[in-house]
CSV table of C-alpha atoms in Angstrom, one decimal:
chain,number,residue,atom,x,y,z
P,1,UNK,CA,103.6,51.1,-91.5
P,2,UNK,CA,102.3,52.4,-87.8
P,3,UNK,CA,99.7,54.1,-88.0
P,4,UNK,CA,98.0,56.0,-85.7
P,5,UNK,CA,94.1,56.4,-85.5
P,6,UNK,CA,91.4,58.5,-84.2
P,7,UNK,CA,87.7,57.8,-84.2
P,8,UNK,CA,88.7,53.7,-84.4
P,9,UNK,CA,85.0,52.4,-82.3
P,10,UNK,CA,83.4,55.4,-85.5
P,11,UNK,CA,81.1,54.9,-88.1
P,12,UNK,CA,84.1,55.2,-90.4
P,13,UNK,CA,86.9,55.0,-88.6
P,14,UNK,CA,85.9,51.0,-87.7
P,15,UNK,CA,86.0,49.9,-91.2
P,16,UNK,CA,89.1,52.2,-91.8
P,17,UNK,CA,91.0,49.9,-88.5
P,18,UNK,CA,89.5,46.9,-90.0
P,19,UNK,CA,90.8,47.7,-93.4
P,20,UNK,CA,94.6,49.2,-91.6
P,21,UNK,CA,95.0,45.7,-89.8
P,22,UNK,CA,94.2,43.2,-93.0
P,23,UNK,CA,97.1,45.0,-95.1
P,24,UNK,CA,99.2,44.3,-91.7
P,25,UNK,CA,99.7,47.6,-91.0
P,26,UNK,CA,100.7,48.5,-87.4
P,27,UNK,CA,97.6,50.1,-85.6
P,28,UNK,CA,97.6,52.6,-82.6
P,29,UNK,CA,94.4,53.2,-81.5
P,30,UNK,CA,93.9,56.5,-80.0
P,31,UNK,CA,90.4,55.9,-77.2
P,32,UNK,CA,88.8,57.2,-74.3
P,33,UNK,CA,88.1,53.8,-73.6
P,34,UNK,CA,90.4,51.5,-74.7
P,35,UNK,CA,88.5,48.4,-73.4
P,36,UNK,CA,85.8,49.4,-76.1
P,37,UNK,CA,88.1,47.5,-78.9
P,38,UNK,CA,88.3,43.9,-79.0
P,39,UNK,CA,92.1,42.8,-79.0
P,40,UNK,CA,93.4,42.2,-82.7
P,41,UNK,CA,97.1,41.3,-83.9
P,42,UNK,CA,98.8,44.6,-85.0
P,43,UNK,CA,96.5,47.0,-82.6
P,44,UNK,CA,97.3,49.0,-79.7
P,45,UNK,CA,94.7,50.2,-78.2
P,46,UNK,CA,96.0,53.6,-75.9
P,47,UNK,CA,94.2,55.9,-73.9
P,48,UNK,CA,93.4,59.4,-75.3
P,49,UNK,CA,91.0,62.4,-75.5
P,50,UNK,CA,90.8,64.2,-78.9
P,51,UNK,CA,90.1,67.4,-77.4
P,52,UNK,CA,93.3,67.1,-75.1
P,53,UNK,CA,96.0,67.8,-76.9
P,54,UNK,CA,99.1,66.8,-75.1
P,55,UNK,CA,97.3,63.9,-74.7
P,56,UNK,CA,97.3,63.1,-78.6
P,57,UNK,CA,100.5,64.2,-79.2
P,58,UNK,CA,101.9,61.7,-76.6
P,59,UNK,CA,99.9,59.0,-78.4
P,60,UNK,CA,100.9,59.4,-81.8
P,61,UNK,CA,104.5,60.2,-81.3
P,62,UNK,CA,106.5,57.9,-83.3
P,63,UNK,CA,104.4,56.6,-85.9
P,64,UNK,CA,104.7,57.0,-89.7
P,65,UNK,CA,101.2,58.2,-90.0
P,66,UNK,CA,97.7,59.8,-88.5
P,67,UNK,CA,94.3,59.6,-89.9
P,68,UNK,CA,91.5,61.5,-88.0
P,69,UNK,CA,88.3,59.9,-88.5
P,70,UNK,CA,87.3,62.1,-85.7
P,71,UNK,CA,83.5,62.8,-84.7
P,72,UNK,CA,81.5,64.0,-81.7
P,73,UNK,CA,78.4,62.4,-82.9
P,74,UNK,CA,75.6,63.1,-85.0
P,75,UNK,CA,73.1,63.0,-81.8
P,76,UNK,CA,75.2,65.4,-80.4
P,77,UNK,CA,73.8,68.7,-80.6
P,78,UNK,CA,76.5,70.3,-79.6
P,79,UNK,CA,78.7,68.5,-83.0
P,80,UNK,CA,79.5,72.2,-84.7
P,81,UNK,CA,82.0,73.5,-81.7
P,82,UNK,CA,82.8,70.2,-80.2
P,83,UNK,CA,84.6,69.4,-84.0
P,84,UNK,CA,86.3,72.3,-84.4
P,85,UNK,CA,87.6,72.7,-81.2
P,86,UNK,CA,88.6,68.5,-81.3
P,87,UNK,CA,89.9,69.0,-85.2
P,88,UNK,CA,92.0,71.9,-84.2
P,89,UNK,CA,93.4,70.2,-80.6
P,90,UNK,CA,94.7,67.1,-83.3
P,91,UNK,CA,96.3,68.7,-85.8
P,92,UNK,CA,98.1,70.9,-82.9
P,93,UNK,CA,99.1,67.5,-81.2
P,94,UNK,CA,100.3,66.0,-84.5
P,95,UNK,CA,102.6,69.2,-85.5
P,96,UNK,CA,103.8,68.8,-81.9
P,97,UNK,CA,104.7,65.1,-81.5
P,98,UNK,CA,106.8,65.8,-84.9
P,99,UNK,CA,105.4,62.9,-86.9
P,100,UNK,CA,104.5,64.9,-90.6
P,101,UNK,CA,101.5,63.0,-92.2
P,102,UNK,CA,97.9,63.7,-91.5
P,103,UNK,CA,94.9,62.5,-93.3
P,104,UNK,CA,91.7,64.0,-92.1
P,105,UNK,CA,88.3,62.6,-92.8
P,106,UNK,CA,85.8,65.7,-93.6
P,107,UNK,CA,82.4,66.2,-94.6
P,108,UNK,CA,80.9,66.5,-98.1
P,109,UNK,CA,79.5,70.2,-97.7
P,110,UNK,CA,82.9,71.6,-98.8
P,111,UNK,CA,82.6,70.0,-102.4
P,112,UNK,CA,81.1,72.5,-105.0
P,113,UNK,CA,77.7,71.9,-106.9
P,114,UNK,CA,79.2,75.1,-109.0
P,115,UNK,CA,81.5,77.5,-109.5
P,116,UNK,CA,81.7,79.1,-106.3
P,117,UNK,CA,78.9,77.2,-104.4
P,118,UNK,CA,79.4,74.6,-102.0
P,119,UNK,CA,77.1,71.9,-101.3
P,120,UNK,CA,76.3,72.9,-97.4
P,121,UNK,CA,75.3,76.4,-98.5
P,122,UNK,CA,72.4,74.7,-101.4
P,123,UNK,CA,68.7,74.8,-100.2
P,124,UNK,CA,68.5,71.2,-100.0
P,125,UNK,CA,70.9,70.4,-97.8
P,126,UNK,CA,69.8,68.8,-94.7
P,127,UNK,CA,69.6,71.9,-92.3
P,128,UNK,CA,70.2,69.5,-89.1
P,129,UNK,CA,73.3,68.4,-89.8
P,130,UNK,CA,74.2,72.1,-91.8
P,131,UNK,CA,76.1,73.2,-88.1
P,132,UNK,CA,78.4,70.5,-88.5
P,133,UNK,CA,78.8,70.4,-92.3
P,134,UNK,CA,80.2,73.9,-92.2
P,135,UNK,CA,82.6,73.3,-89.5
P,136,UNK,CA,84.1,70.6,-91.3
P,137,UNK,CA,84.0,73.4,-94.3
P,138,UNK,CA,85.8,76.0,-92.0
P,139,UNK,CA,88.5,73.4,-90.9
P,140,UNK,CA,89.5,72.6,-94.6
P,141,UNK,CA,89.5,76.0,-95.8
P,142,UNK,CA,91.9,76.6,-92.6
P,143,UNK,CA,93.8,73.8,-94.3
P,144,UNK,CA,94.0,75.0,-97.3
P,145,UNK,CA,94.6,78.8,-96.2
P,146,UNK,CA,97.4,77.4,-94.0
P,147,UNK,CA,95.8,78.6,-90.9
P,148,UNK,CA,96.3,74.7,-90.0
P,149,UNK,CA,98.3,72.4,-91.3
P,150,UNK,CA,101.6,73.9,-90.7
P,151,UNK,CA,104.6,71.5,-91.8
P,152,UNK,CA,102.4,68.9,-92.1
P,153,UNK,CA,101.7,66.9,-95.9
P,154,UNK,CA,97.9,66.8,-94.9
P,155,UNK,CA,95.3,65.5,-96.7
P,156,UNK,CA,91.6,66.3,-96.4
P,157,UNK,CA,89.0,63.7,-97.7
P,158,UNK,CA,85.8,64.1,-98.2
P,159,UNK,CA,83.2,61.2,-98.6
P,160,UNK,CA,80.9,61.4,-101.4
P,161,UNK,CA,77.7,63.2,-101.2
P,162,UNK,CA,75.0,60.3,-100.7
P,163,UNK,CA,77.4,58.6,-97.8
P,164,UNK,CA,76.1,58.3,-94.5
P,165,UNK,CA,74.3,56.2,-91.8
P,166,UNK,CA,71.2,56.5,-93.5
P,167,UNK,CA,72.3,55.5,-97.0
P,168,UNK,CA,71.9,51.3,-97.4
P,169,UNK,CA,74.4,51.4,-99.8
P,170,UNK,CA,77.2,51.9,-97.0
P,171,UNK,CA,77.2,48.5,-95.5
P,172,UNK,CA,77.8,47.0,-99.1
P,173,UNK,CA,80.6,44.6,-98.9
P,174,UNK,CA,83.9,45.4,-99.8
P,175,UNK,CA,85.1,45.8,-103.9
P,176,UNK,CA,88.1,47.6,-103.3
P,177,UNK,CA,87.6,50.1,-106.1
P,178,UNK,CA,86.7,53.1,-106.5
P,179,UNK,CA,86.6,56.6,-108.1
P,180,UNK,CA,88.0,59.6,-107.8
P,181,UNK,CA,87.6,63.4,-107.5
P,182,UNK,CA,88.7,66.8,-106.2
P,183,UNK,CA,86.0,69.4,-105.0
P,184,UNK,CA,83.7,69.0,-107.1
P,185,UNK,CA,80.6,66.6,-105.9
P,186,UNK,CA,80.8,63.0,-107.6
P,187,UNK,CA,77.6,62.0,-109.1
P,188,UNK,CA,75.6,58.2,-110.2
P,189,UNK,CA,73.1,59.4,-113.2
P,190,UNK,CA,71.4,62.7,-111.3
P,191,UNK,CA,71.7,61.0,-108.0
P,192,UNK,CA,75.0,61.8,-105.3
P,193,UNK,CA,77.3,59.1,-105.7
P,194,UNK,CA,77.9,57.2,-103.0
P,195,UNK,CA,80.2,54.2,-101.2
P,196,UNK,CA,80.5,51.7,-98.8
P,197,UNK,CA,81.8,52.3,-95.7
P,198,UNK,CA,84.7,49.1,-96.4
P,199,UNK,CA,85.7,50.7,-99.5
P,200,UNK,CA,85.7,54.2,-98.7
P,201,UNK,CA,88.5,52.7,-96.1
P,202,UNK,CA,90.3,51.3,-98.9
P,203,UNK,CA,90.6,54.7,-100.2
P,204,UNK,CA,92.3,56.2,-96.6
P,205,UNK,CA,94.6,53.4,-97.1
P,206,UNK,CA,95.3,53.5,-100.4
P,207,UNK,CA,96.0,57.3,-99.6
P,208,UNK,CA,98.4,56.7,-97.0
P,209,UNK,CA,100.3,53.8,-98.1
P,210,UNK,CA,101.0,55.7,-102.1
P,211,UNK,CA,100.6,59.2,-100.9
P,212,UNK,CA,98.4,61.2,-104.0
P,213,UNK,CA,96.8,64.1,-102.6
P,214,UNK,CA,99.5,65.9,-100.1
P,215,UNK,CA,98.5,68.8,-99.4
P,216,UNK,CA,95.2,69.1,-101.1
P,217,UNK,CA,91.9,67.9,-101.0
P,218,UNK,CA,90.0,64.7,-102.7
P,219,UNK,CA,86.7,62.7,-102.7
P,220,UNK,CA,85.8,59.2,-103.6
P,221,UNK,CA,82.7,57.5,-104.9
P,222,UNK,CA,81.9,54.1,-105.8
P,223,UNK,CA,83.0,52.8,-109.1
């Protein structure tokens, strides 16, 4: 397949190129500075701004495929409107280039805890990285509402709980298995589950090579 991807030089968009290019998929790497990725077989590396969107849709045009792994950066403290506004330019360019398949990579604050309570809006969650958390919440109930989206077989993922920079457990090496859920938060004992950044790739894969979740929504954990 050709595949195109945003967010590649990304915490999890890396392991998600790494993971694209060892099943001998066709990458096209989507940049502002292409000379950031090391030359591979199978990757293009092109040119592009997420937040311009003529400039994604020029990109991506043609491929079979577009995962987002997009991300401003946590040290950004500007994250909250810089994601929506990049996460809405995308999934305009990919409805405009005409290619019909979007995965997007979300956050974890969407998934429930409970009937009708998400895990951004709980006491405990981390209130420095809540901003961000509940724009990736907006963009997936826009998603699912259909206020984005439109004619395309999206799917939203979004990474277990525990997963992130800070968690050890995301540089484990690669299993290639894992769980799966749907908006409820996946759980180890009383702990958040977690997963490793290689495996939580194999999932995006796995998602766009034997398409399960058009459409809707799903999280992984480790197995």
């Amino acid at each position: 397949m050709k595949i195109a991807l945003i967010g590649a030089t990304g915490f999890v968009g890396a392991a998600v190129l790494t993971e694209a290019l060892a099943r001998g998929h066709e990458v096209v790497a989507l940049v502002r500075d292409p000379a950031k990725l090391a030359a591979r077989p199978g990757l293009t590396a092109v040119k592009a701004d997420a937040y311009d969107q003529a400039s994604v849709a020029a990109a991506v045009k043609g491929v079979d495929a577009v995962i987002s792994a997009f991300n401003p950066g946590w040290s950004d403290p500007q994250i909250a409107p810089k994601f929506t506004v990049g996460a809405k330019a995308i999934d305009a360019a990919v409805v405009a280039s005409g290619v019909t398949r979007l995965l997007v990579v979300g956050g974890a604050g969407s998934l429930f805890v409970a009937p009708g309570v998400q895990l951004v809006d709980t006491p405990e969650f981390p209130e420095f990285i809540r901003p961000a958390a509940a724009a990736a919440r907006d963009l997936h109930t826009d998603y699912v509402a259909g206020r984005a989206g439109a004619g395309l077989d999206w799917t939203f993922l979004s990474p277990p709980a525990g997963f992130g920079p800070h968690d050890p457990a995301t540089d484990a090496p690669r299993s290639g298995h894992y769980r799966v859920g749907a908006d409820e938060v996946l759980f180890a004992g009383a702990a958040p589950a977690t997963i490793s950044r290689a495996d939580l790739a194999v999932a995006i894969v796995d998602e766009i090579e034997r398409p399960a979740h058009v459409r809707r929504r799903f999280t992984v954990a480790a197995a």
